[in-house]
Amino acid sequence: MFTLAIETSCDETSAAVLKDNEVCSNIISSQISHSRYGGVVPEVSSREHLRNIITITHESIKSAKINLNDIDIIAATYGPGLVGSLLIGLNFAKSISLIGNIPFIPVNHISAHLYSNLLGDQKPEFPFIGLVVSGGHTLLILVEDFFKHIILGRTIDDAAGEAFDKVAKLLGLDYPGGALIDRLALEGNNEFHKFPISRVKGNKYNFSFSGIKTSVLYFLRKIEFEKNKNEQLTRDISASFQDSIVRDLFNKTFAAAEDFKIRNISVSGGVSANSNLRNKFKSVSGYNIYFPKPEFATDNAAMIGLTGYYLYTLSKNKNYFESESLKQTARAKFNYEMF
Ligand code: KG4
Ligand code: ZN
């Protein structure tokens, strides 16, 4: 079965072709015009998607060495994301579906990140604890099976990637700044300064990253960063900031794994590319840790195709989505509500 997938939720225009659950092509065009504004400008993003969508889709079909007629299902991101950008991909995919009489599968972007490690050579087995860390989202999820999961925690304000991008901006780095901070931190001292992570009341698995950005801002003012800045200072601040974020993600993920006695941990989303995060997670023995290949870490259509493929095939089994098992497990075993 061939799936054509389209992703346009933010600043990547991407199209992919999958044969069952294997990727045949995954074409990604990252919009670079946002860097001069220091963040994604929705209007600019929509216009770039409009410009790119047909070429990118053609390229994905061509490099998969198939024809449009060979496509069995078409999947596209329906949300969350920038509405103007989502509409381009969604309506484009729906038009192909209508004209070709091909079933259309709407896919949730966060679900797609969650299952993106199943695109790798080493696929996590269920159940697993999924940490989704991207520019827009930070969630800790207990995944029992496909589409049977409980959100244990999420950020109550900024996402982890957003914190990286905002701190990068304060340091005068380009957008998006996560990878730049990662690179600078390699030669920085992570004990240079302690940037505290805010405690979240109520749910021990929730995150809060807006405070750390403010704490970096105040620190930069205190040391008169603009006047005194140099390469090593930027490296040390990057390393210290990154260390706090990574430590918090690490502690909460492993606390959940311990609490629920789950040995498989899957980290995905753009921030999962972070080298310090990878090293710290992989340094723990007794767990199976999964990270996506770089092309499946940031936004891509392959993960949308995979999720669409499983949604479609599993929906053939009428009972699959009606199962109460996870809700019961959540309430009875873990005393956790679905939310
Ligand atoms: O998943 P993604 O492409 O888009 C969203 O769905 O939001 O994630 C993009 C985010 C950006 O905030 C970017 O700064 C961050 O991922 N990022 C990183 C690294 N590479 C990308 N953050 C930290 N370290 C990295 N190496
Ligand atoms: Zn994403």
Coordinates of C-alpha atoms and ligand atoms in Angstrom, one line a residue:
M1 CA 0.0 0.0 0.0
F2 CA 1.4 3.4 -1.0
T3 CA 0.7 6.5 1.2
L4 CA 1.3 10.1 0.0
A5 CA 1.8 12.4 3.0
I6 CA 1.9 16.2 3.2
E7 CA 3.1 18.3 6.1
T8 CA 2.7 22.1 6.2
S9 CA 2.0 22.9 9.9
C10 CA 4.8 25.4 10.4
D11 CA 7.9 26.4 8.4
E12 CA 8.7 23.1 6.6
T13 CA 7.0 22.2 3.4
S14 CA 7.3 18.4 3.2
A15 CA 5.9 15.5 1.1
A16 CA 6.7 11.8 1.5
V17 CA 5.8 8.5 0.0
L18 CA 5.6 5.3 2.1
K19 CA 5.2 1.7 1.0
D20 CA 3.3 0.3 4.0
N21 CA 5.4 1.4 6.9
E22 CA 8.7 2.0 5.0
V23 CA 9.8 5.4 3.7
C24 CA 10.3 5.6 -0.1
S25 CA 10.9 9.3 -0.2
N26 CA 10.8 12.2 2.3
I27 CA 11.3 15.7 0.7
I28 CA 11.7 18.6 3.1
S29 CA 12.0 22.3 2.2
S30 CA 12.9 24.4 5.2
Q31 CA 11.9 28.0 5.0
I32 CA 14.9 30.1 5.7
S33 CA 13.3 33.5 5.2
H34 CA 12.1 33.6 8.8
S35 CA 15.5 33.9 10.3
R36 CA 15.7 37.6 9.4
Y37 CA 12.5 38.2 11.5
G38 CA 13.8 36.1 14.5
G39 CA 10.8 33.8 14.4
V40 CA 8.2 32.3 12.1
V41 CA 5.9 34.9 10.4
P42 CA 2.6 33.1 9.6
E43 CA 1.9 35.1 6.5
V44 CA 5.3 34.5 5.1
S45 CA 5.1 30.8 5.9
S46 CA 1.7 30.3 4.1
R47 CA 3.0 32.0 1.0
E48 CA 6.1 29.9 0.9
H49 CA 4.0 26.7 1.3
L50 CA 1.9 27.9 -1.6
R51 CA 5.0 28.4 -3.7
N52 CA 6.5 25.0 -2.8
I53 CA 3.8 22.5 -2.3
I54 CA 3.3 21.3 -5.9
T55 CA 7.1 21.0 -6.6
I56 CA 7.8 19.2 -3.4
T57 CA 4.9 16.7 -3.9
H58 CA 6.1 16.0 -7.5
E59 CA 9.6 15.4 -6.2
S60 CA 8.5 13.0 -3.5
I61 CA 6.4 10.9 -6.0
K62 CA 9.2 11.0 -8.6
S63 CA 12.0 10.0 -6.2
A64 CA 9.7 7.1 -4.9
K65 CA 9.7 6.0 -8.5
I66 CA 5.9 5.7 -8.6
N67 CA 3.0 7.6 -10.3
L68 CA 0.1 9.5 -8.6
N69 CA -2.1 6.6 -9.8
D70 CA -0.2 4.2 -7.5
I71 CA -1.2 6.1 -4.4
D72 CA -3.7 4.2 -2.1
I73 CA -4.2 6.8 0.7
I74 CA -3.3 10.4 1.2
A75 CA -2.5 11.8 4.7
A76 CA -2.0 15.4 5.8
T77 CA -1.5 17.3 9.0
Y78 CA -4.7 18.9 10.2
G79 CA -3.2 20.4 13.4
P80 CA -1.9 21.7 15.7
G81 CA -0.1 24.4 13.7
L82 CA -0.4 27.7 12.0
V83 CA -3.9 27.8 10.4
G84 CA -2.9 29.5 7.2
S85 CA -0.1 27.0 6.7
L86 CA -2.1 24.0 7.6
L87 CA -4.8 25.0 5.1
I88 CA -2.4 24.9 2.2
G89 CA -1.4 21.3 2.8
L90 CA -4.8 20.1 3.9
N91 CA -6.7 21.6 0.9
F92 CA -4.0 20.4 -1.5
A93 CA -4.2 16.9 -0.1
K94 CA -8.0 16.9 -0.1
S95 CA -8.1 18.1 -3.7
I96 CA -5.9 15.1 -4.8
S97 CA -8.1 12.8 -2.7
L98 CA -11.2 14.2 -4.4
I99 CA -9.9 14.1 -7.9
G100 CA -8.2 10.6 -7.6
N101 CA -10.9 9.2 -5.4
I102 CA -8.2 8.3 -2.8
P103 CA -9.1 8.0 0.9
F104 CA -8.0 11.1 2.9
I105 CA -6.6 10.6 6.4
P106 CA -6.2 13.7 8.6
V107 CA -3.2 13.4 11.0
N108 CA -2.4 15.0 14.3
H109 CA 1.1 16.6 14.2
I110 CA 2.0 15.6 17.8
S111 CA 0.9 12.0 17.3
A112 CA 3.1 11.9 14.2
H113 CA 6.2 13.1 16.3
L114 CA 5.3 10.5 18.9
Y115 CA 5.4 7.6 16.4
S116 CA 8.4 9.0 14.4
N117 CA 10.8 6.6 16.0
L118 CA 9.0 3.8 14.4
L119 CA 10.5 5.0 11.1
G120 CA 13.9 4.1 12.3
D121 CA 15.9 0.8 12.0
Q122 CA 15.4 0.2 15.7
K123 CA 11.7 0.6 16.5
P124 CA 10.5 1.0 20.1
E125 CA 8.2 -1.7 21.3
F126 CA 5.0 -0.9 23.1
P127 CA 4.5 0.2 25.9
F128 CA 6.9 3.1 25.9
I129 CA 7.3 6.5 27.5
G130 CA 7.3 9.2 24.7
L131 CA 8.9 12.6 25.3
V132 CA 7.8 14.9 22.4
V133 CA 10.0 18.0 22.5
S134 CA 9.7 20.5 19.6
G135 CA 9.4 24.2 18.9
G136 CA 5.7 24.2 19.7
H137 CA 5.2 21.3 22.1
T138 CA 6.6 19.5 25.1
L139 CA 4.7 16.4 26.2
L140 CA 5.4 13.3 28.3
I141 CA 3.2 10.5 27.1
L142 CA 2.6 6.9 28.2
V143 CA 2.0 5.0 25.0
E144 CA 0.3 1.6 25.4
D145 CA -0.3 1.0 21.7
F146 CA -1.0 3.0 18.5
F147 CA -3.4 5.8 19.4
K148 CA -3.8 4.4 22.9
H149 CA -2.0 6.8 25.1
I150 CA -2.2 9.0 28.2
I151 CA -0.7 12.4 28.3
L152 CA 1.1 12.4 31.7
G153 CA 2.4 15.9 31.5
R154 CA 2.9 18.9 29.2
T155 CA 4.3 22.3 29.3
I156 CA 2.1 24.9 31.0
D157 CA 3.8 27.8 29.1
D158 CA 6.7 27.7 26.6
A159 CA 7.8 24.6 24.8
A160 CA 11.4 23.4 25.2
G161 CA 12.4 24.4 21.6
E162 CA 10.7 27.7 22.1
A163 CA 12.9 28.3 25.2
F164 CA 16.0 27.4 23.1
D165 CA 14.9 29.8 20.4
K166 CA 14.1 32.7 22.8
V167 CA 17.4 32.3 24.7
A168 CA 19.3 32.1 21.4
K169 CA 17.7 35.4 20.4
L170 CA 18.8 37.0 23.7
L171 CA 22.3 35.8 23.0
G172 CA 22.1 37.5 19.5
L173 CA 22.0 34.2 17.6
D174 CA 19.9 33.4 14.5
Y175 CA 16.5 31.8 14.4
P176 CA 16.0 28.9 15.0
G177 CA 18.6 28.9 17.7
G178 CA 18.3 25.4 19.2
A179 CA 21.0 23.8 17.1
L180 CA 23.3 26.9 17.5
I181 CA 23.1 26.7 21.3
D182 CA 23.8 23.0 21.0
R183 CA 26.9 23.6 19.0
L184 CA 28.2 26.5 21.2
A185 CA 27.5 24.5 24.4
L186 CA 29.9 21.8 23.3
E187 CA 32.7 24.0 24.2
G188 CA 31.0 25.8 27.1
N189 CA 31.0 25.2 30.9
N190 CA 27.7 24.0 32.1
E191 CA 28.5 24.9 35.6
F192 CA 29.2 28.5 34.7
H193 CA 25.8 29.6 36.1
K194 CA 22.8 27.8 37.5
F195 CA 19.6 28.8 35.6
P196 CA 16.7 27.5 37.7
I197 CA 13.7 25.6 36.2
S198 CA 10.4 26.7 37.7
R199 CA 8.6 24.1 39.8
V200 CA 5.1 23.2 38.6
K201 CA 2.4 22.7 41.2
G202 CA -0.1 19.9 40.9
N203 CA 1.4 17.5 38.3
K204 CA 4.9 16.3 38.8
Y205 CA 5.2 15.5 35.1
N206 CA 4.3 19.0 33.8
F207 CA 7.0 21.4 32.5
S208 CA 7.4 25.2 32.6
F209 CA 10.1 26.8 30.6
S210 CA 9.1 30.5 30.5
G211 CA 10.8 31.3 33.8
I212 CA 14.2 30.1 32.6
K213 CA 14.2 32.5 29.7
T214 CA 13.4 35.4 32.1
S215 CA 16.2 34.2 34.4
V216 CA 18.7 34.3 31.4
L217 CA 17.4 37.8 30.5
Y218 CA 18.1 39.1 34.0
F219 CA 21.5 37.4 34.2
L220 CA 22.5 39.0 30.8
R221 CA 21.5 42.4 32.1
K222 CA 23.4 41.9 35.4
I223 CA 26.6 41.0 33.6
E224 CA 26.1 43.7 31.0
F225 CA 26.3 41.0 28.3
E226 CA 26.0 43.5 25.4
K227 CA 29.1 45.3 26.6
N228 CA 31.1 42.3 27.7
K229 CA 30.1 39.6 25.3
N230 CA 32.7 37.3 23.8
E231 CA 32.6 33.9 22.2
Q232 CA 33.5 32.0 25.4
L233 CA 30.9 33.8 27.5
T234 CA 28.2 32.9 24.9
R235 CA 29.4 29.3 25.0
D236 CA 29.2 29.1 28.8
I237 CA 25.8 30.7 29.1
S238 CA 24.5 28.3 26.3
A239 CA 25.9 25.3 28.1
S240 CA 24.5 26.3 31.5
F241 CA 21.1 27.1 30.0
Q242 CA 21.0 23.8 28.0
D243 CA 22.1 21.8 31.0
S244 CA 19.0 23.0 33.0
I245 CA 16.6 22.3 30.3
V246 CA 18.1 18.8 29.5
R247 CA 18.2 17.9 33.2
D248 CA 14.5 18.7 33.7
L249 CA 13.5 16.7 30.6
F250 CA 15.7 13.9 31.8
N251 CA 14.4 13.8 35.4
K252 CA 10.7 13.9 34.5
T253 CA 11.0 11.3 31.7
F254 CA 12.9 8.8 33.9
A255 CA 10.6 9.5 36.9
A256 CA 7.7 8.5 34.6
A257 CA 9.5 5.4 33.4
E258 CA 10.3 4.4 37.0
D259 CA 6.7 5.1 38.2
F260 CA 5.1 3.1 35.4
K261 CA 7.8 0.4 35.3
I262 CA 8.4 1.0 31.6
R263 CA 11.9 0.3 30.1
N264 CA 11.3 1.8 26.6
I265 CA 11.8 5.5 26.2
S266 CA 11.3 7.3 22.9
V267 CA 12.4 10.9 22.5
S268 CA 11.2 12.8 19.4
G269 CA 10.6 16.3 17.9
G270 CA 13.1 18.9 16.9
V271 CA 14.8 19.2 20.3
S272 CA 15.6 15.5 20.2
A273 CA 18.4 16.4 17.9
N274 CA 20.2 18.0 20.9
S275 CA 23.5 16.2 21.5
N276 CA 23.6 16.8 25.2
L277 CA 20.0 15.4 25.6
R278 CA 21.0 12.3 23.5
N279 CA 24.2 11.7 25.5
K280 CA 22.4 12.1 28.9
F281 CA 19.5 9.8 28.0
K282 CA 21.8 7.2 26.4
S283 CA 24.1 7.1 29.4
V284 CA 21.5 5.4 31.6
S285 CA 21.8 1.6 31.5
G286 CA 18.8 -0.7 31.9
Y287 CA 16.6 1.2 29.4
N288 CA 16.0 1.0 25.7
I289 CA 16.3 4.6 24.5
Y290 CA 15.2 5.7 21.0
F291 CA 15.9 8.8 19.1
P292 CA 14.9 9.7 15.5
K293 CA 17.3 10.0 12.6
P294 CA 17.9 13.8 12.0
E295 CA 15.5 13.9 9.0
F296 CA 12.7 12.5 11.2
A297 CA 13.4 14.7 14.2
T298 CA 12.3 18.0 12.8
D299 CA 9.1 18.4 10.9
N300 CA 8.7 16.0 8.0
A301 CA 6.0 14.3 6.0
A302 CA 7.3 10.7 6.5
M303 CA 6.0 10.7 10.1
I304 CA 2.7 12.0 8.9
G305 CA 2.5 9.2 6.4
L306 CA 3.4 6.5 8.9
T307 CA 0.8 7.8 11.4
G308 CA -1.8 8.0 8.5
Y309 CA -1.0 4.5 7.4
Y310 CA -1.6 3.1 10.9
L311 CA -4.7 5.1 11.4
Y312 CA -6.1 3.8 8.1
T313 CA -5.1 0.1 8.6
L314 CA -6.1 -0.1 12.2
S315 CA -9.5 1.6 11.5
K316 CA -10.3 -1.5 9.4
N317 CA -10.6 -3.3 12.8
K318 CA -13.8 -1.8 14.1
N319 CA -13.1 -2.5 17.7
Y320 CA -9.6 -1.1 17.8
F321 CA -10.5 2.5 18.5
E322 CA -13.4 1.6 20.9
S323 CA -11.2 -0.3 23.3
E324 CA -11.6 0.9 26.9
S325 CA -8.5 -0.9 28.0
L326 CA -6.2 2.1 28.3
K327 CA -8.7 4.2 30.1
Q328 CA -9.2 1.3 32.6
T329 CA -5.5 0.8 32.9
A330 CA -5.0 4.4 33.5
R331 CA -7.6 4.7 36.2
A332 CA -7.3 1.4 37.9
K333 CA -3.6 0.7 37.7
F334 CA -2.0 4.1 37.7
N335 CA -4.8 6.2 39.2
Y336 CA -4.5 8.6 36.3
E337 CA -7.2 10.3 34.3
M338 CA -7.2 10.7 30.6
F339 CA -6.8 14.3 29.8
Ligands
KG4_1 O1 9.8 19.6 15.6 P1 10.2 20.9 15.0 O2 10.9 20.9 13.7 O3 9.0 21.9 14.9 C1 7.9 21.9 15.7 O4 7.0 21.1 15.6 O5 7.9 22.9 16.5 O6 11.2 21.5 16.1 C2 11.8 22.7 15.9 C3 12.5 23.1 17.2 C4 13.1 24.5 17.2 O7 12.7 25.2 18.4 C5 14.6 24.3 17.2 O8 15.4 25.3 17.8 C6 14.7 23.0 18.0 O9 13.6 22.2 17.5 N1 16.0 22.3 17.7 C7 16.9 22.1 18.7 C8 18.0 21.4 18.0 N2 17.7 21.3 16.7 C9 16.4 21.8 16.5 N3 16.9 22.4 20.0 C10 18.0 22.0 20.7 N4 19.1 21.4 20.1 C11 19.1 21.1 18.8 N5 20.2 20.4 18.3
ZN2 ZN 6.7 19.5 14.8

